[in-house]
Every structure is written in C-alpha cells, then in structure tokens.
Amino acid sequence: MYGEWLVLINTLFNLAILTFTARVTGVLVKNSRLLMSSICSSFVAVIGGQMLWTTILSFILLIGIAFHFKIRSFQKQGPIVLTATIVIGGLLTALQPFLKNLSVTHFIMICFLLAVLNLIAFYKQWGFVKLERLSGQFVFDTTLKIFGATIPLYAFVDTGNQAIEPLSGKPVHFVSYTALRPHLPSAFRQSLIEWQETDPYNVSMFSEDYQRYIRFIHVNTVQQQTVVLGFRFDEWHIKGEPSQVKTNEYIVLTKKAKNFPHSTAAILHFSALSNNS
C-alpha cells in the first residue's frame, strides 16, 4: 500500500511540473499525454528506488513521453522541468517537519496544493522576467540638445505613449526633471518653480526667450485631463540600429520618474521605433 501512495504522490507532482513546463515553453500537449508521462515516470522512480540510473531514466521518460523523444525537447523543456522539480523539492523539504503529524490523505492534499501554488507564483514571476527582458529591447542611449545644453539620457520607447502637441501634431516625450535639472539654466529652473499647475496658461514668469519654446500639452490621467508645459527641443539623437535624429519635437518635464522602466530617465514617443518622425 505504501508503494501505491508514493506512485500517486509522484504522479501528481509530475503532472503539476509538466503542466507548468508546457505553459512556460508555450507547447500545447494533451492532458492524457501529460498524465501518461507522469504515471510512467513515477512507476520507474518508485520501483527503482533512489538509484542514479532510475532517476535518470525517470527524467528521460517524463520529458520524452510528454514532449516527444527529441533532443530539442530535452534542451528546451528539460531545464524547466529540472528547475521546477528543485523548487518544489526545496519547498516541501523545508515544510515537511510541520506536516509530519498529518494523515496520509491530508499530507498529499496539502503538499500538492502547496506545489501548485508555488508553481503558479513561479510562472507569474517567470513571465515578468521574460517581459522585462523583451522590453529591454526598447531601451536606448540618447543625447538631448535643449537650451544650449547637450545631455546624455538613458531612454525607453513606450509603445503606449502617443501624446502629441495639438497644434503641430509633433510627438511629445516625457523626461525626468531630476536628470535634466543640473543642465538647465538657473533662470529657467526658477520659472518652473513659480509656474502653477492650477493656472497652467499663465507663463509670464518665463522670459520671452523661453516662452517661444513652450506649448500646452493635454495629458490624460486616471482622474482627469490636465494641462502641462511642453518645451521644444533642438535635437535628440537616438542611438540604435539604425540610429536616428529627432528635431523640433517636445518634451514634458516630470518629477514622477521613479517608475520609468529599466531606471531610464526618459519615456520616448512610440514614433522613436521608426526612422520616420
């Protein structure tokens, strides 16, 4: 009877691991095939005991039956299965002293539930890491020229940023004020301090030299639509393949740049992905 319980436990854990692996690697596998793989692998593992060759054979059957006996399957799905097995094994080993007084049925149910919940959390974190890696392709080294200063900036192209200056239709980019502050003229910084969001169209605190760079940008927030100041820049060199140079477009200075992706200092308009402005 003890052996049957071991087969059942191994089958349930194998099934959870294979389902997780299929989701992560984006492979569509029939549930019947996953179940068959889990059962066969469990029988070999239980009958063979804790021997190296049976462990290896069990692993080969688990991958091979579920994802076909191909070298590509062992290269792609193999490491995921191994990682998930280590994660679950480590969790259950750590919790085993707290579960030893439970009945066999309750022990199996709780262990299986913990394994599934752990794999779900692992899967979500895996997706987050993958998304971060993909979004890293939209990060560029740039050089911004504005008000006579040349400023290097690490920038992220946000495909959701479609803000434009209403009169010209030119793209609007968002730049961290903290990153630009050391490079901005003191008179301009003082004018920014005096400018009030409650009276956005009053720009009398800016000198005429700066006023000609100003445009009023309407930005939609969760609560309402607000008016912010946009400033025309002279040139923005975006290094990439291929590199491009944007001219006479607009930036909005923001103090809320802590949540910019990849710790960048600027959010570029989606048009920066194209060579066409």
XYZ file of C-alpha atoms in Angstrom:
277
model
C 0.000 0.000 0.000
C 2.923 2.314 0.745
C 4.184 1.964 -2.831
C 0.833 2.952 -4.300
C 0.828 6.138 -2.247
C 4.326 7.000 -3.482
C 3.261 6.458 -7.087
C 0.215 8.685 -6.555
C 2.256 11.465 -4.946
C 4.920 11.342 -7.660
C 2.274 11.308 -10.388
C 0.530 14.400 -9.020
C 3.787 16.324 -8.666
C 4.977 15.243 -12.122
C 1.660 16.345 -13.615
C 1.956 19.781 -11.978
C 5.555 20.150 -13.187
C 4.731 19.100 -16.758
C 1.738 21.458 -16.929
C 3.935 24.288 -15.698
C 6.652 23.419 -18.240
C 4.174 23.295 -21.120
C 2.810 26.730 -20.186
C 6.238 28.320 -19.814
C 7.580 26.952 -23.095
C 4.328 27.581 -24.994
C 3.812 23.959 -26.088
C 0.300 22.517 -26.497
C 0.211 18.997 -25.058
C -2.838 16.801 -24.487
C -3.694 16.202 -20.831
C -3.794 12.453 -21.490
C -0.195 12.572 -22.693
C 0.904 14.558 -19.637
C -0.851 12.061 -17.371
C 0.701 9.061 -19.119
C 4.149 10.623 -18.837
C 3.621 11.368 -15.141
C 2.470 7.818 -14.346
C 5.277 6.058 -16.257
C 7.943 8.261 -14.735
C 6.508 7.717 -11.248
C 6.479 3.906 -11.594
C 10.134 3.858 -12.625
C 11.135 6.232 -9.812
C 9.274 4.239 -7.127
C 10.190 0.741 -8.322
C 13.845 1.588 -8.944
C 14.282 3.353 -5.626
C 16.804 6.136 -5.023
C 19.342 4.963 -7.580
C 21.083 7.241 -10.061
C 20.202 5.278 -13.193
C 16.495 5.035 -12.274
C 16.395 8.757 -11.543
C 17.896 9.499 -14.963
C 15.538 7.040 -16.673
C 12.562 8.544 -14.860
C 13.592 12.025 -16.031
C 14.023 10.808 -19.643
C 10.578 9.209 -19.642
C 8.993 12.280 -18.097
C 10.336 14.573 -20.826
C 10.239 12.095 -23.682
C 6.655 10.863 -23.364
C 5.226 14.344 -22.730
C 7.224 16.315 -25.298
C 8.425 13.532 -27.634
C 11.827 11.877 -27.562
C 13.671 14.633 -29.372
C 16.964 16.284 -28.497
C 15.250 19.674 -28.815
C 12.723 18.670 -26.143
C 15.454 17.802 -23.647
C 17.237 21.072 -24.428
C 14.138 23.256 -24.160
C 11.786 21.561 -21.686
C 14.449 19.645 -19.732
C 15.948 22.597 -17.824
C 12.464 23.905 -16.975
C 11.371 20.537 -15.561
C 14.598 20.285 -13.564
C 14.231 23.820 -12.192
C 10.583 23.278 -11.218
C 11.482 19.971 -9.545
C 14.196 21.636 -7.466
C 11.852 24.499 -6.498
C 9.074 22.141 -5.368
C 11.503 19.723 -3.693
C 13.124 22.521 -1.721
C 9.767 23.871 -0.570
C 8.405 20.500 0.551
C 11.666 19.563 2.278
C 11.519 22.795 4.280
C 7.864 22.259 5.253
C 8.000 18.503 5.907
C 8.690 18.814 9.677
C 5.484 20.834 10.045
C 3.400 18.303 8.092
C 4.650 15.002 9.527
C 1.761 14.617 12.001
C -0.915 14.766 9.282
C -2.706 11.761 7.874
C -1.506 10.415 4.527
C -4.505 11.842 2.669
C -4.158 15.299 4.205
C -0.389 15.217 3.670
C -0.819 14.515 -0.046
C -3.524 17.154 -0.478
C -1.586 19.893 1.309
C 1.713 19.080 -0.415
C 0.064 19.029 -3.830
C -1.745 22.317 -3.130
C 1.491 23.961 -1.961
C 3.310 22.670 -5.035
C 0.650 24.036 -7.397
C 0.533 27.436 -5.675
C 4.319 27.639 -5.740
C 4.424 26.826 -9.454
C 1.732 29.423 -10.184
C 3.776 32.085 -8.371
C 6.903 30.872 -10.173
C 5.086 31.025 -13.529
C 3.960 34.615 -12.941
C 7.453 35.667 -11.912
C 8.860 33.866 -14.944
C 6.504 35.853 -17.200
C 7.528 39.084 -15.510
C 11.215 38.368 -16.077
C 10.528 37.454 -19.704
C 8.579 40.663 -20.211
C 11.384 42.695 -18.653
C 13.892 41.068 -20.982
C 11.743 41.797 -24.028
C 11.044 45.390 -23.001
C 14.785 45.895 -22.581
C 14.992 45.864 -26.372
C 13.260 49.259 -26.342
C 15.938 50.960 -24.212
C 18.404 53.263 -25.990
C 21.303 55.562 -25.275
C 20.344 59.060 -26.386
C 21.662 62.605 -26.420
C 19.255 65.521 -25.994
C 20.092 69.070 -27.077
C 17.944 71.766 -25.500
C 18.522 75.354 -24.307
C 22.117 75.160 -25.497
C 22.958 72.092 -23.402
C 23.840 68.595 -24.614
C 22.508 65.981 -22.188
C 23.079 62.190 -22.335
C 19.969 60.248 -21.340
C 19.038 56.594 -20.998
C 15.579 56.390 -22.631
C 12.763 53.857 -23.074
C 10.449 53.787 -26.089
C 6.913 53.347 -24.793
C 4.570 51.998 -27.468
C 1.684 53.329 -25.377
C 2.972 56.907 -25.461
C 1.063 58.545 -28.309
C 0.947 62.060 -26.872
C 1.251 64.854 -29.423
C 1.484 68.625 -29.407
C -2.019 69.645 -30.614
C -1.046 72.490 -32.974
C 1.778 70.854 -34.896
C 0.957 67.178 -34.291
C 4.577 66.649 -33.232
C 5.406 63.805 -30.803
C 5.720 64.539 -27.086
C 8.299 62.769 -24.926
C 8.480 62.640 -21.118
C 11.775 63.376 -19.380
C 12.828 63.205 -15.749
C 13.239 66.701 -14.337
C 15.812 65.357 -11.886
C 18.002 64.134 -14.754
C 17.792 67.446 -16.606
C 17.942 69.818 -13.634
C 21.771 70.140 -13.423
C 21.894 71.083 -17.118
C 19.079 73.651 -17.137
C 19.710 77.418 -16.801
C 19.008 78.731 -13.302
C 16.529 81.316 -14.623
C 14.549 78.571 -16.323
C 14.525 76.438 -13.163
C 13.242 79.376 -11.130
C 10.440 79.979 -13.638
C 9.413 76.332 -13.380
C 9.149 76.696 -9.614
C 6.924 79.759 -9.982
C 4.658 78.192 -12.596
C 1.374 76.880 -11.142
C -0.488 73.790 -12.333
C -3.743 75.414 -11.224
C -3.160 78.258 -13.698
C -1.252 76.462 -16.465
C -1.751 79.042 -19.234
C -0.024 81.770 -17.254
C 3.616 81.589 -18.351
C 4.529 85.197 -17.642
C 7.236 84.024 -15.229
C 9.221 82.704 -18.216
C 11.252 85.146 -20.258
C 10.290 85.699 -23.895
C 13.298 83.636 -24.972
C 11.826 80.600 -23.191
C 8.181 81.327 -23.980
C 8.759 80.681 -27.675
C 9.712 77.091 -26.780
C 6.524 76.482 -24.768
C 3.447 74.592 -25.896
C 0.457 73.488 -23.819
C 0.064 69.704 -23.750
C -3.128 67.977 -22.661
C -2.361 64.813 -20.715
C -4.992 62.282 -19.665
C -4.592 60.903 -16.153
C -6.693 58.358 -14.265
C -8.711 61.114 -12.602
C -8.884 63.879 -15.192
C -7.275 65.648 -18.103
C -4.552 68.086 -17.109
C -2.581 70.741 -18.959
C 1.206 70.608 -18.692
C 4.013 72.555 -20.289
C 5.818 71.102 -23.270
C 9.170 72.512 -24.370
C 10.528 72.274 -27.901
C 13.998 70.772 -28.069
C 16.567 71.381 -30.775
C 17.742 67.838 -31.417
C 17.530 64.362 -29.926
C 19.986 61.753 -31.137
C 18.762 58.182 -30.523
C 21.463 55.548 -30.890
C 20.256 52.264 -32.333
C 20.120 50.113 -35.451
C 19.663 52.345 -37.297
C 20.249 55.489 -35.264
C 18.011 58.486 -35.791
C 17.831 62.181 -35.011
C 14.613 63.901 -33.974
C 14.327 67.676 -34.231
C 11.893 70.332 -33.041
C 9.682 67.953 -31.088
C 8.562 68.411 -27.484
C 9.363 67.172 -24.009
C 7.367 67.329 -20.801
C 9.406 67.501 -17.614
C 8.129 65.215 -14.891
C 9.130 64.776 -11.272
C 7.437 61.351 -11.154
C 10.153 59.380 -12.904
C 10.834 56.721 -10.265
C 8.605 54.234 -12.076
C 10.176 54.702 -15.500
C 11.062 51.229 -16.899
C 14.644 49.967 -16.512
C 15.583 53.036 -14.416
C 15.586 55.203 -17.525
C 15.427 58.997 -17.471
C 13.049 59.471 -20.397
C 9.957 57.941 -21.997
C 10.135 58.343 -25.750
C 7.129 58.645 -28.040
C 6.295 55.402 -29.879
C 7.427 57.012 -33.155
C 11.019 56.607 -31.937
C 10.774 52.977 -33.007
C 10.618 54.157 -36.592
C 13.004 56.245 -38.613
C 10.073 58.430 -39.577
C 9.256 61.246 -37.140
